[in-house]
Amino acid sequence: ATWANLGLQDSSSPLMEQLNFFHDHTLLILTMITILVGYIMGMLMFNKFTNRYLLHGQTIEIIWTVLPAIILMFIAFPSLRLLYLMDEINTPSITLKSIGHQWYWSYEYSDFLNLEFDSYMVPTNELETNGFRLLDVDNRVILPMNNQIRILVTATDVLHSWTVPSLGVKVDATPGRLNQINFLINRPGLFFGQCSEICGANHSFM
């Protein structure tokens, strides 16, 4: 992410890469539709011609029913493919359990004994000069790159949502329910995310 960034963040996982491509693909289709409809509306407003054969247009009605259906298929199929890809659980090399609380996360590395910690956002007055306000935490999660990682997400009190945009990951943390998601980090870096479910007074600070 950069300052005043209007687009999506650079991807750090193959899934996010695919999501970026899908976003651009859909946007291109929308742009084409907008230009076509705009052009037709402009033509209707500014020309004085009438088609004397256009009393009942069986052909044009078939075209404007079938064409949008085909366009929707061009959006639906890649979308469904991605949806199933995101739910695919490959053999994970490491499992991380993330538990949402009001208003911090606690983490457990399930593959190791007694490796768990809480992760609180660093308050602005305690932040170092090079820290990121409202993003930096006191204990960061460290994960290996080029490995399949499984994250189990749950909550203890209210709904939360564990999100890292550059990895293309967003999982709801629901009390009494365990959600899981799978991803692979394909480049080293420091990736930030924020809770994406309104969870009370300090929702902006976890």
XYZ file of N, CA and C in Angstrom:
618
model
N 0.837 -1.192 0.000
C 0.000 0.000 0.000
C 0.879 1.251 0.000
N 0.442 2.268 -0.714
C 1.166 3.544 -0.693
C 0.175 4.652 -0.358
N 0.678 5.826 -0.037
C -0.201 6.939 0.296
C -1.108 7.258 -0.892
N -2.369 7.578 -0.613
C -3.350 7.976 -1.629
C -3.503 6.937 -2.735
N -3.321 5.668 -2.344
C -3.461 4.573 -3.301
C -4.934 4.294 -3.571
N -5.354 4.418 -4.830
C -6.771 4.218 -5.152
C -7.071 2.782 -5.573
N -6.035 2.075 -6.090
C -6.251 0.711 -6.564
C -6.115 -0.298 -5.448
N -6.028 -1.576 -5.834
C -5.803 -2.633 -4.862
C -4.322 -2.668 -4.495
N -4.015 -3.251 -3.336
C -2.612 -3.374 -2.931
C -1.909 -4.398 -3.830
N -0.583 -4.282 -3.931
C 0.184 -5.282 -4.681
C -0.006 -6.653 -4.036
N -0.161 -7.667 -4.868
C -0.444 -8.984 -4.307
C 0.817 -9.633 -3.746
N 0.639 -10.406 -2.687
C 1.749 -11.133 -2.078
C 1.435 -12.620 -2.039
N 0.382 -13.025 -2.738
C 0.028 -14.435 -2.812
C -0.591 -14.715 -4.177
N -0.477 -15.955 -4.683
C -1.044 -16.282 -5.993
C -2.538 -15.998 -6.082
N -3.247 -16.200 -4.963
C -4.699 -15.967 -4.955
C -5.042 -14.505 -5.159
N -4.282 -13.630 -4.484
C -4.537 -12.201 -4.624
C -4.220 -11.741 -6.039
N -3.213 -12.363 -6.638
C -2.856 -12.078 -8.028
C -4.053 -12.367 -8.940
N -4.664 -13.527 -8.717
C -5.843 -13.927 -9.499
C -7.008 -12.970 -9.251
N -7.174 -12.543 -7.996
C -8.247 -11.586 -7.660
C -8.029 -10.258 -8.368
N -6.764 -9.827 -8.444
C -6.422 -8.595 -9.170
C -6.793 -8.707 -10.642
N -6.438 -9.850 -11.242
C -6.755 -10.073 -12.656
C -8.263 -10.061 -12.877
N -8.983 -10.718 -11.947
C -10.444 -10.784 -12.080
C -11.071 -9.388 -11.968
N -10.520 -8.585 -11.056
C -10.993 -7.209 -10.879
C -10.825 -6.417 -12.178
N -9.636 -6.526 -12.792
C -9.361 -5.805 -14.040
C -10.249 -6.308 -15.180
N -10.443 -7.621 -15.241
C -11.280 -8.250 -16.270
C -12.722 -7.726 -16.193
N -13.271 -7.708 -14.963
C -14.650 -7.238 -14.762
C -14.765 -5.746 -15.063
N -13.747 -4.991 -14.659
C -13.767 -3.550 -14.889
C -13.746 -3.223 -16.380
N -13.019 -4.035 -17.145
C -12.955 -3.850 -18.594
C -14.340 -4.071 -19.222
N -15.013 -5.139 -18.778
C -16.366 -5.426 -19.281
C -17.305 -4.270 -18.940
N -17.226 -3.779 -17.693
C -18.078 -2.659 -17.269
C -17.807 -1.403 -18.084
N -16.529 -1.149 -18.364
C -16.151 0.026 -19.169
C -16.753 -0.070 -20.565
N -16.655 -1.263 -21.175
C -17.207 -1.453 -22.515
C -18.720 -1.235 -22.536
N -19.405 -1.772 -21.519
C -20.866 -1.599 -21.436
C -21.212 -0.122 -21.283
N -20.497 0.569 -20.392
C -20.758 1.994 -20.140
C -20.571 2.822 -21.413
N -19.464 2.557 -22.146
C -19.199 3.303 -23.385
C -20.304 3.036 -24.416
N -20.697 1.762 -24.575
C -21.730 1.402 -25.556
C -23.064 2.071 -25.227
N -23.482 1.949 -23.952
C -24.768 2.546 -23.545
C -24.709 4.069 -23.677
N -23.590 4.673 -23.280
C -23.420 6.127 -23.403
C -23.513 6.580 -24.849
N -22.851 5.818 -25.742
C -22.874 6.136 -27.173
C -24.299 6.057 -27.720
N -25.014 4.982 -27.374
C -26.400 4.809 -27.854
C -27.301 5.936 -27.346
N -27.149 6.291 -26.065
C -27.970 7.377 -25.505
C -27.675 8.702 -26.199
N -26.372 8.929 -26.460
C -25.974 10.149 -27.178
C -26.587 10.199 -28.559
N -26.533 9.077 -29.272
C -27.108 9.000 -30.618
C -28.612 9.262 -30.604
N -29.291 8.700 -29.586
C -30.751 8.885 -29.471
C -31.105 10.356 -29.259
N -30.266 11.025 -28.467
C -30.570 12.421 -28.152
C -30.285 13.352 -29.328
N -29.206 13.067 -30.069
C -28.741 14.054 -31.038
C -29.073 13.774 -32.502
N -29.587 12.579 -32.835
C -29.980 12.437 -34.243
C -31.489 12.547 -34.424
N -31.904 12.878 -35.659
C -33.326 13.127 -35.904
C -33.940 12.008 -36.766
N -33.188 10.918 -36.934
C -33.689 9.840 -37.794
C -34.654 8.924 -37.050
N -35.614 8.364 -37.758
C -36.472 7.325 -37.182
C -36.422 6.113 -38.100
N -36.455 4.940 -37.472
C -36.470 3.717 -38.270
C -37.924 3.317 -38.510
N -38.386 3.399 -39.757
C -39.800 3.135 -40.008
C -40.153 1.652 -39.905
N -39.140 0.790 -39.848
C -39.428 -0.644 -39.712
C -39.430 -1.096 -38.240
N -39.118 -0.162 -37.332
C -38.966 -0.557 -35.924
C -40.291 -0.483 -35.158
N -41.357 -1.044 -35.755
C -42.648 -1.076 -35.065
C -42.660 -2.239 -34.076
N -42.233 -3.398 -34.521
C -41.994 -4.504 -33.577
C -40.684 -5.156 -33.995
N -39.719 -5.211 -33.033
C -38.378 -5.697 -33.382
C -38.076 -6.993 -32.676
N -38.519 -8.093 -33.270
C -38.265 -9.410 -32.685
C -36.755 -9.666 -32.574
N -36.028 -9.343 -33.656
C -34.586 -9.634 -33.710
C -33.820 -8.863 -32.638
N -34.081 -7.546 -32.562
C -33.342 -6.722 -31.600
C -33.650 -7.157 -30.170
N -34.891 -7.594 -29.914
C -35.249 -8.040 -28.558
C -34.518 -9.326 -28.184
N -34.364 -10.210 -29.192
C -33.593 -11.444 -28.943
C -32.143 -11.077 -28.634
N -31.581 -10.146 -29.430
C -30.180 -9.741 -29.236
C -29.979 -9.133 -27.857
N -30.877 -8.173 -27.456
C -30.623 -7.524 -26.165
C -31.046 -8.363 -24.948
N -31.568 -9.559 -25.196
C -31.784 -10.505 -24.097
C -30.605 -11.476 -24.007
N -30.155 -11.964 -25.160
C -29.108 -12.990 -25.180
C -27.729 -12.399 -24.857
N -27.436 -11.214 -25.407
C -26.113 -10.610 -25.231
C -25.736 -10.374 -23.760
N -26.641 -9.726 -22.962
C -26.297 -9.549 -21.534
C -26.082 -10.887 -20.818
N -26.854 -11.916 -21.210
C -26.685 -13.236 -20.576
C -25.282 -13.780 -20.850
N -24.809 -13.606 -22.098
C -23.462 -14.081 -22.455
C -22.398 -13.282 -21.695
N -22.602 -11.956 -21.608
C -21.648 -11.105 -20.877
C -21.574 -11.530 -19.407
N -22.741 -11.809 -18.799
C -22.767 -12.247 -17.396
C -22.020 -13.565 -17.198
N -22.095 -14.447 -18.210
C -21.362 -15.708 -18.122
C -19.852 -15.461 -18.111
N -19.405 -14.452 -18.881
C -17.981 -14.105 -18.910
C -17.508 -13.575 -17.552
N -18.450 -13.070 -16.737
C -18.090 -12.626 -15.387
C -18.253 -13.778 -14.391
N -19.321 -14.563 -14.549
C -19.663 -15.606 -13.571
C -18.644 -16.743 -13.524
N -18.203 -17.233 -14.702
C -17.310 -18.395 -14.708
C -15.961 -18.129 -14.034
N -15.259 -17.025 -14.380
C -14.005 -16.750 -13.650
C -14.244 -16.526 -12.156
N -15.394 -15.913 -11.833
C -15.720 -15.642 -10.436
C -15.900 -16.943 -9.650
N -16.645 -17.893 -10.226
C -16.875 -19.177 -9.558
C -15.577 -19.965 -9.422
N -14.745 -19.901 -10.483
C -13.452 -20.583 -10.438
C -12.628 -20.085 -9.244
N -12.602 -18.757 -9.077
C -11.846 -18.153 -7.974
C -12.427 -18.522 -6.617
N -13.758 -18.541 -6.557
C -14.461 -18.865 -5.313
C -14.058 -20.246 -4.821
N -14.023 -21.213 -5.755
C -13.637 -22.575 -5.380
C -12.147 -22.677 -5.073
N -11.330 -21.907 -5.806
C -9.881 -21.902 -5.537
C -9.587 -21.391 -4.128
N -10.356 -20.389 -3.696
C -10.119 -19.789 -2.381
C -10.518 -20.729 -1.247
N -11.452 -21.645 -1.524
C -11.890 -22.594 -0.495
C -11.051 -23.866 -0.471
N -10.182 -24.014 -1.473
C -9.370 -25.222 -1.595
C -8.368 -25.292 -0.447
N -8.345 -26.410 0.260
C -7.352 -26.565 1.335
C -6.303 -27.573 0.881
N -5.094 -27.084 0.582
C -3.988 -27.972 0.228
C -3.308 -28.431 1.505
N -2.410 -29.385 1.397
C -1.747 -29.897 2.606
C -0.938 -28.777 3.255
N -1.393 -28.271 4.418
C -0.689 -27.129 5.021
C 0.610 -27.539 5.713
N 1.637 -26.676 5.579
C 2.916 -26.938 6.254
C 2.850 -26.448 7.700
N 1.999 -25.463 7.930
C 1.922 -24.866 9.279
C 0.502 -24.374 9.524
N 0.059 -24.496 10.767
C -1.289 -24.043 11.129
C -1.185 -22.948 12.185
N -1.895 -21.849 11.944
C -1.940 -20.743 12.905
C -3.381 -20.576 13.345
N -3.602 -20.480 14.639
C -4.963 -20.229 15.130
C -5.043 -18.785 15.581
N -6.053 -18.092 15.073
C -6.198 -16.669 15.384
C -7.523 -16.459 16.116
N -7.458 -15.891 17.317
C -8.669 -15.720 18.127
C -8.938 -14.233 18.351
N -10.113 -13.780 17.946
C -10.469 -12.368 18.087
C -11.067 -12.063 19.448
N -10.586 -10.998 20.058
C -11.142 -10.520 21.332
C -11.486 -9.045 21.153
N -12.249 -8.485 22.098
C -12.456 -7.033 22.095
C -11.287 -6.409 22.882
N -10.298 -5.734 22.296
C -10.089 -5.459 20.910
C -8.656 -5.777 20.561
N -8.348 -7.053 20.504
C -7.001 -7.509 20.125
C -7.124 -8.934 19.596
N -6.053 -9.423 18.984
C -6.020 -10.812 18.501
C -5.059 -11.620 19.350
N -5.392 -12.888 19.571
C -4.386 -13.763 20.175
C -4.114 -14.915 19.210
N -2.869 -15.358 19.173
C -2.435 -16.345 18.181
C -1.856 -17.575 18.857
N -2.111 -18.732 18.236
C -1.519 -19.990 18.714
C -0.933 -20.718 17.509
N 0.338 -21.099 17.624
C 0.942 -21.944 16.580
C 0.676 -23.391 16.978
N -0.340 -23.996 16.375
C -0.832 -25.314 16.808
C 0.200 -26.428 16.656
N 1.183 -26.255 15.747
C 2.168 -27.326 15.512
C 3.249 -27.367 16.598
N 3.303 -26.341 17.437
C 4.336 -26.291 18.483
C 3.677 -26.272 19.857
N 4.398 -26.737 20.860
C 3.845 -26.747 22.213
C 4.004 -25.370 22.850
N 2.954 -24.902 23.488
C 2.971 -23.648 24.254
C 3.536 -22.453 23.497
N 3.132 -22.294 22.241
C 3.572 -21.110 21.499
C 2.333 -20.275 21.184
N 2.011 -19.389 22.106
C 0.843 -18.522 21.920
C 1.121 -17.146 22.501
N 0.504 -16.118 21.917
C 0.743 -14.753 22.399
C -0.423 -13.858 21.982
N -0.535 -12.714 22.660
C -1.548 -11.706 22.314
C -0.896 -10.638 21.450
N -1.691 -10.044 20.564
C -1.161 -9.026 19.668
C -2.032 -7.768 19.765
N -1.503 -6.738 20.418
C -2.232 -5.476 20.614
C -1.702 -4.404 19.667
N -2.566 -3.521 19.238
C -2.106 -2.389 18.428
C -1.299 -1.427 19.317
N -0.214 -0.919 18.747
C 0.632 0.018 19.510
C -0.071 1.379 19.555
N -0.347 1.925 20.751
C -0.992 3.240 20.838
C -0.130 4.326 20.191
N -0.759 5.351 19.645
C -0.041 6.411 18.927
C 1.056 7.059 19.770
N 0.788 7.250 21.070
C 1.785 7.921 21.915
C 3.001 7.040 22.226
N 2.897 5.721 21.977
C 4.036 4.829 22.227
C 4.730 4.412 20.933
N 4.242 4.941 19.810
C 4.727 4.529 18.492
C 6.122 5.070 18.200
N 6.981 4.247 17.613
C 8.304 4.716 17.210
C 8.169 5.562 15.943
N 9.222 6.322 15.621
C 9.177 7.249 14.486
C 8.843 6.546 13.168
N 9.366 5.336 12.983
C 9.139 4.638 11.720
C 7.947 3.663 11.773
N 7.157 3.762 12.840
C 6.004 2.862 12.989
C 4.805 3.322 12.167
N 3.896 2.396 11.941
C 2.679 2.729 11.191
C 1.515 2.920 12.152
N 0.980 4.135 12.181
C -0.120 4.449 13.099
C -1.364 3.626 12.743
N -2.033 3.093 13.753
C -3.247 2.274 13.622
C -3.022 0.952 12.884
N -1.758 0.586 12.636
C -1.474 -0.687 11.967
C -0.470 -1.542 12.730
N 0.559 -0.895 13.303
C 1.616 -1.662 13.969
C 1.138 -2.298 15.274
N 1.672 -3.487 15.553
C 1.308 -4.200 16.787
C 2.546 -4.488 17.623
N 2.330 -4.865 18.886
C 3.490 -5.151 19.754
C 4.089 -6.532 19.455
N 3.258 -7.508 19.081
C 3.754 -8.848 18.728
C 3.273 -9.217 17.332
N 4.200 -9.306 16.376
C 3.802 -9.637 15.008
C 3.761 -11.151 14.791
N 2.897 -11.563 13.866
C 2.859 -12.971 13.461
C 3.956 -13.184 12.421
N 4.743 -14.232 12.600
C 5.795 -14.543 11.625
C 5.434 -15.849 10.930
N 5.372 -15.798 9.592
C 4.997 -16.989 8.815
C 6.012 -17.227 7.696
N 6.230 -18.489 7.314
C 7.198 -18.788 6.254
C 6.629 -18.487 4.870
N 7.491 -18.088 3.922
C 7.012 -17.880 2.559
C 7.180 -19.175 1.747
N 6.451 -19.239 0.635
C 6.455 -20.421 -0.246
C 6.055 -21.706 0.477
N 5.195 -21.567 1.466
C 4.619 -22.725 2.162
C 3.115 -22.545 2.268
N 2.384 -23.658 2.181
C 0.941 -23.578 2.384
C 0.674 -23.330 3.864
N -0.101 -22.290 4.146
C -0.390 -21.929 5.535
C -1.894 -22.026 5.761
N -2.276 -22.686 6.841
C -3.698 -22.753 7.187
C -3.942 -21.867 8.398
N -4.984 -21.061 8.328
C -5.325 -20.222 9.484
C -6.718 -20.613 9.975
N -6.799 -20.921 11.252
C -8.089 -21.208 11.883
C -8.496 -19.957 12.641
N -9.700 -19.481 12.383
C -10.121 -18.194 12.956
C -11.394 -18.367 13.770
N -11.374 -17.841 14.985
C -12.568 -17.845 15.815
C -12.554 -16.599 16.705
N -13.588 -16.424 17.516
C -13.659 -15.252 18.406
C -14.202 -15.690 19.759
N -13.983 -14.863 20.784
C -14.466 -15.220 22.125
C -15.686 -14.415 22.531
N -15.909 -13.259 21.867
C -16.988 -12.386 22.361
C -17.999 -11.988 21.283
N -17.556 -11.195 20.321
C -18.459 -10.731 19.251
C -17.843 -11.082 17.896
N -18.515 -10.718 16.797
C -17.973 -10.982 15.468
C -16.759 -10.096 15.188
N -15.710 -10.703 14.685
C -14.553 -9.963 14.178
C -14.291 -10.469 12.761
N -13.311 -9.893 12.075
C -12.948 -10.414 10.761
C -11.448 -10.244 10.540
N -10.763 -11.366 10.373
C -9.296 -11.368 10.217
C -8.962 -11.130 8.747
N -8.318 -10.003 8.459
C -8.128 -9.575 7.071
C -6.711 -9.114 6.780
N -6.142 -9.631 5.692
C -4.877 -9.100 5.170
C -5.074 -8.891 3.666
N -5.317 -7.632 3.229
C -5.668 -7.371 1.830
C -4.637 -7.854 0.810
N -3.341 -7.679 1.089
C -2.339 -8.035 0.080
C -2.198 -9.553 -0.085
N -2.765 -10.323 0.848
C -2.749 -11.784 0.709
C -4.084 -12.296 0.169
N -5.040 -11.387 0.015
C -6.358 -11.789 -0.471
C -7.100 -12.631 0.547
N -6.924 -12.322 1.832
C -7.521 -13.134 2.901
C -8.491 -12.302 3.731
N -9.695 -12.823 3.898
C -10.657 -12.197 4.806
C -11.551 -13.296 5.379
N -11.425 -13.530 6.688
C -12.199 -14.600 7.330
C -12.957 -14.041 8.518
N -14.227 -14.367 8.613
C -15.014 -13.944 9.769
C -14.626 -14.753 10.995
N -14.483 -14.056 12.108
C -14.221 -14.715 13.390
C -15.538 -14.720 14.159
N -16.131 -15.893 14.280
C -17.458 -16.017 14.890
C -17.348 -16.809 16.187
N -17.911 -16.293 17.289
C -17.848 -17.041 18.552
C -18.520 -18.413 18.398
N -17.853 -19.448 18.895
C -18.431 -20.796 18.848
C -18.292 -21.482 17.499
N -17.559 -20.874 16.586
C -17.390 -21.472 15.259
C -15.933 -21.321 14.815
N -15.420 -22.354 14.158
C -14.033 -22.323 13.688
C -14.029 -22.222 12.164
N -13.542 -21.099 11.630
C -13.435 -20.948 10.170
C -11.985 -21.158 9.769
N -11.775 -21.730 8.592
C -10.386 -21.914 8.161
C -10.184 -21.392 6.748
N -8.956 -20.934 6.501
C -8.603 -20.468 5.159
C -7.147 -20.851 4.889
N -6.833 -20.983 3.629
C -5.528 -21.459 3.215
C -4.877 -20.421 2.311
N -3.601 -20.145 2.483
C -2.927 -19.240 1.540
C -1.433 -19.519 1.496
N -0.775 -18.902 0.522
C 0.662 -19.065 0.352
C 1.266 -17.687 0.134
N 2.298 -17.347 0.883
C 2.953 -16.041 0.713
C 4.101 -16.229 -0.279
N 4.087 -15.492 -1.412
C 5.141 -15.743 -2.404
C 6.237 -14.679 -2.457
N 6.265 -13.784 -1.483
C 7.408 -12.850 -1.400
C 7.561 -12.390 0.043
N 8.786 -12.101 0.465
C 8.977 -11.650 1.843
C 8.442 -10.230 2.021
N 8.032 -9.895 3.219
C 7.546 -8.532 3.438
C 6.813 -8.404 4.757
N 6.325 -7.210 4.993
C 5.567 -6.896 6.195
C 4.158 -6.555 5.740
N 3.195 -7.398 6.077
C 1.828 -7.228 5.561
C 0.873 -6.860 6.695
N 0.103 -5.791 6.473
C -0.811 -5.319 7.508
C -2.261 -5.635 7.164
N -3.073 -5.744 8.195
C -4.505 -5.915 7.985
C -5.238 -5.336 9.176
N -6.531 -5.093 9.006
C -7.335 -4.561 10.108
C -8.603 -5.395 10.257
N -9.208 -5.350 11.427
C -10.480 -6.044 11.637
C -11.521 -5.461 10.688
N -12.229 -6.339 9.972
C -13.170 -5.859 8.956
C -14.621 -6.134 9.318
N -14.886 -6.264 10.598
C -16.273 -6.460 11.042
C -16.470 -5.551 12.242
N -17.481 -4.672 12.183
C -17.666 -3.710 13.277
C -17.914 -4.471 14.571
N -16.988 -4.273 15.543
C -17.019 -5.131 16.739
C -17.027 -4.314 18.031
N -17.498 -3.068 17.967
C -17.602 -2.291 19.207
C -16.763 -1.035 19.178
N -16.575 -0.434 20.368
C -15.973 0.886 20.498
C -14.590 0.999 19.883
N -13.741 -0.015 20.097
C -12.357 0.078 19.611
C -12.117 -0.736 18.334
N -13.148 -0.861 17.539
C -13.047 -1.632 16.281
C -11.914 -1.126 15.385
N -11.716 0.202 15.387
C -10.664 0.798 14.530
C -9.273 0.516 15.057
N -9.181 -0.051 16.242
C -7.875 -0.186 16.886
C -7.480 -1.636 17.134
N -7.831 -2.515 16.213
C -7.339 -3.905 16.325
C -6.965 -4.442 14.950
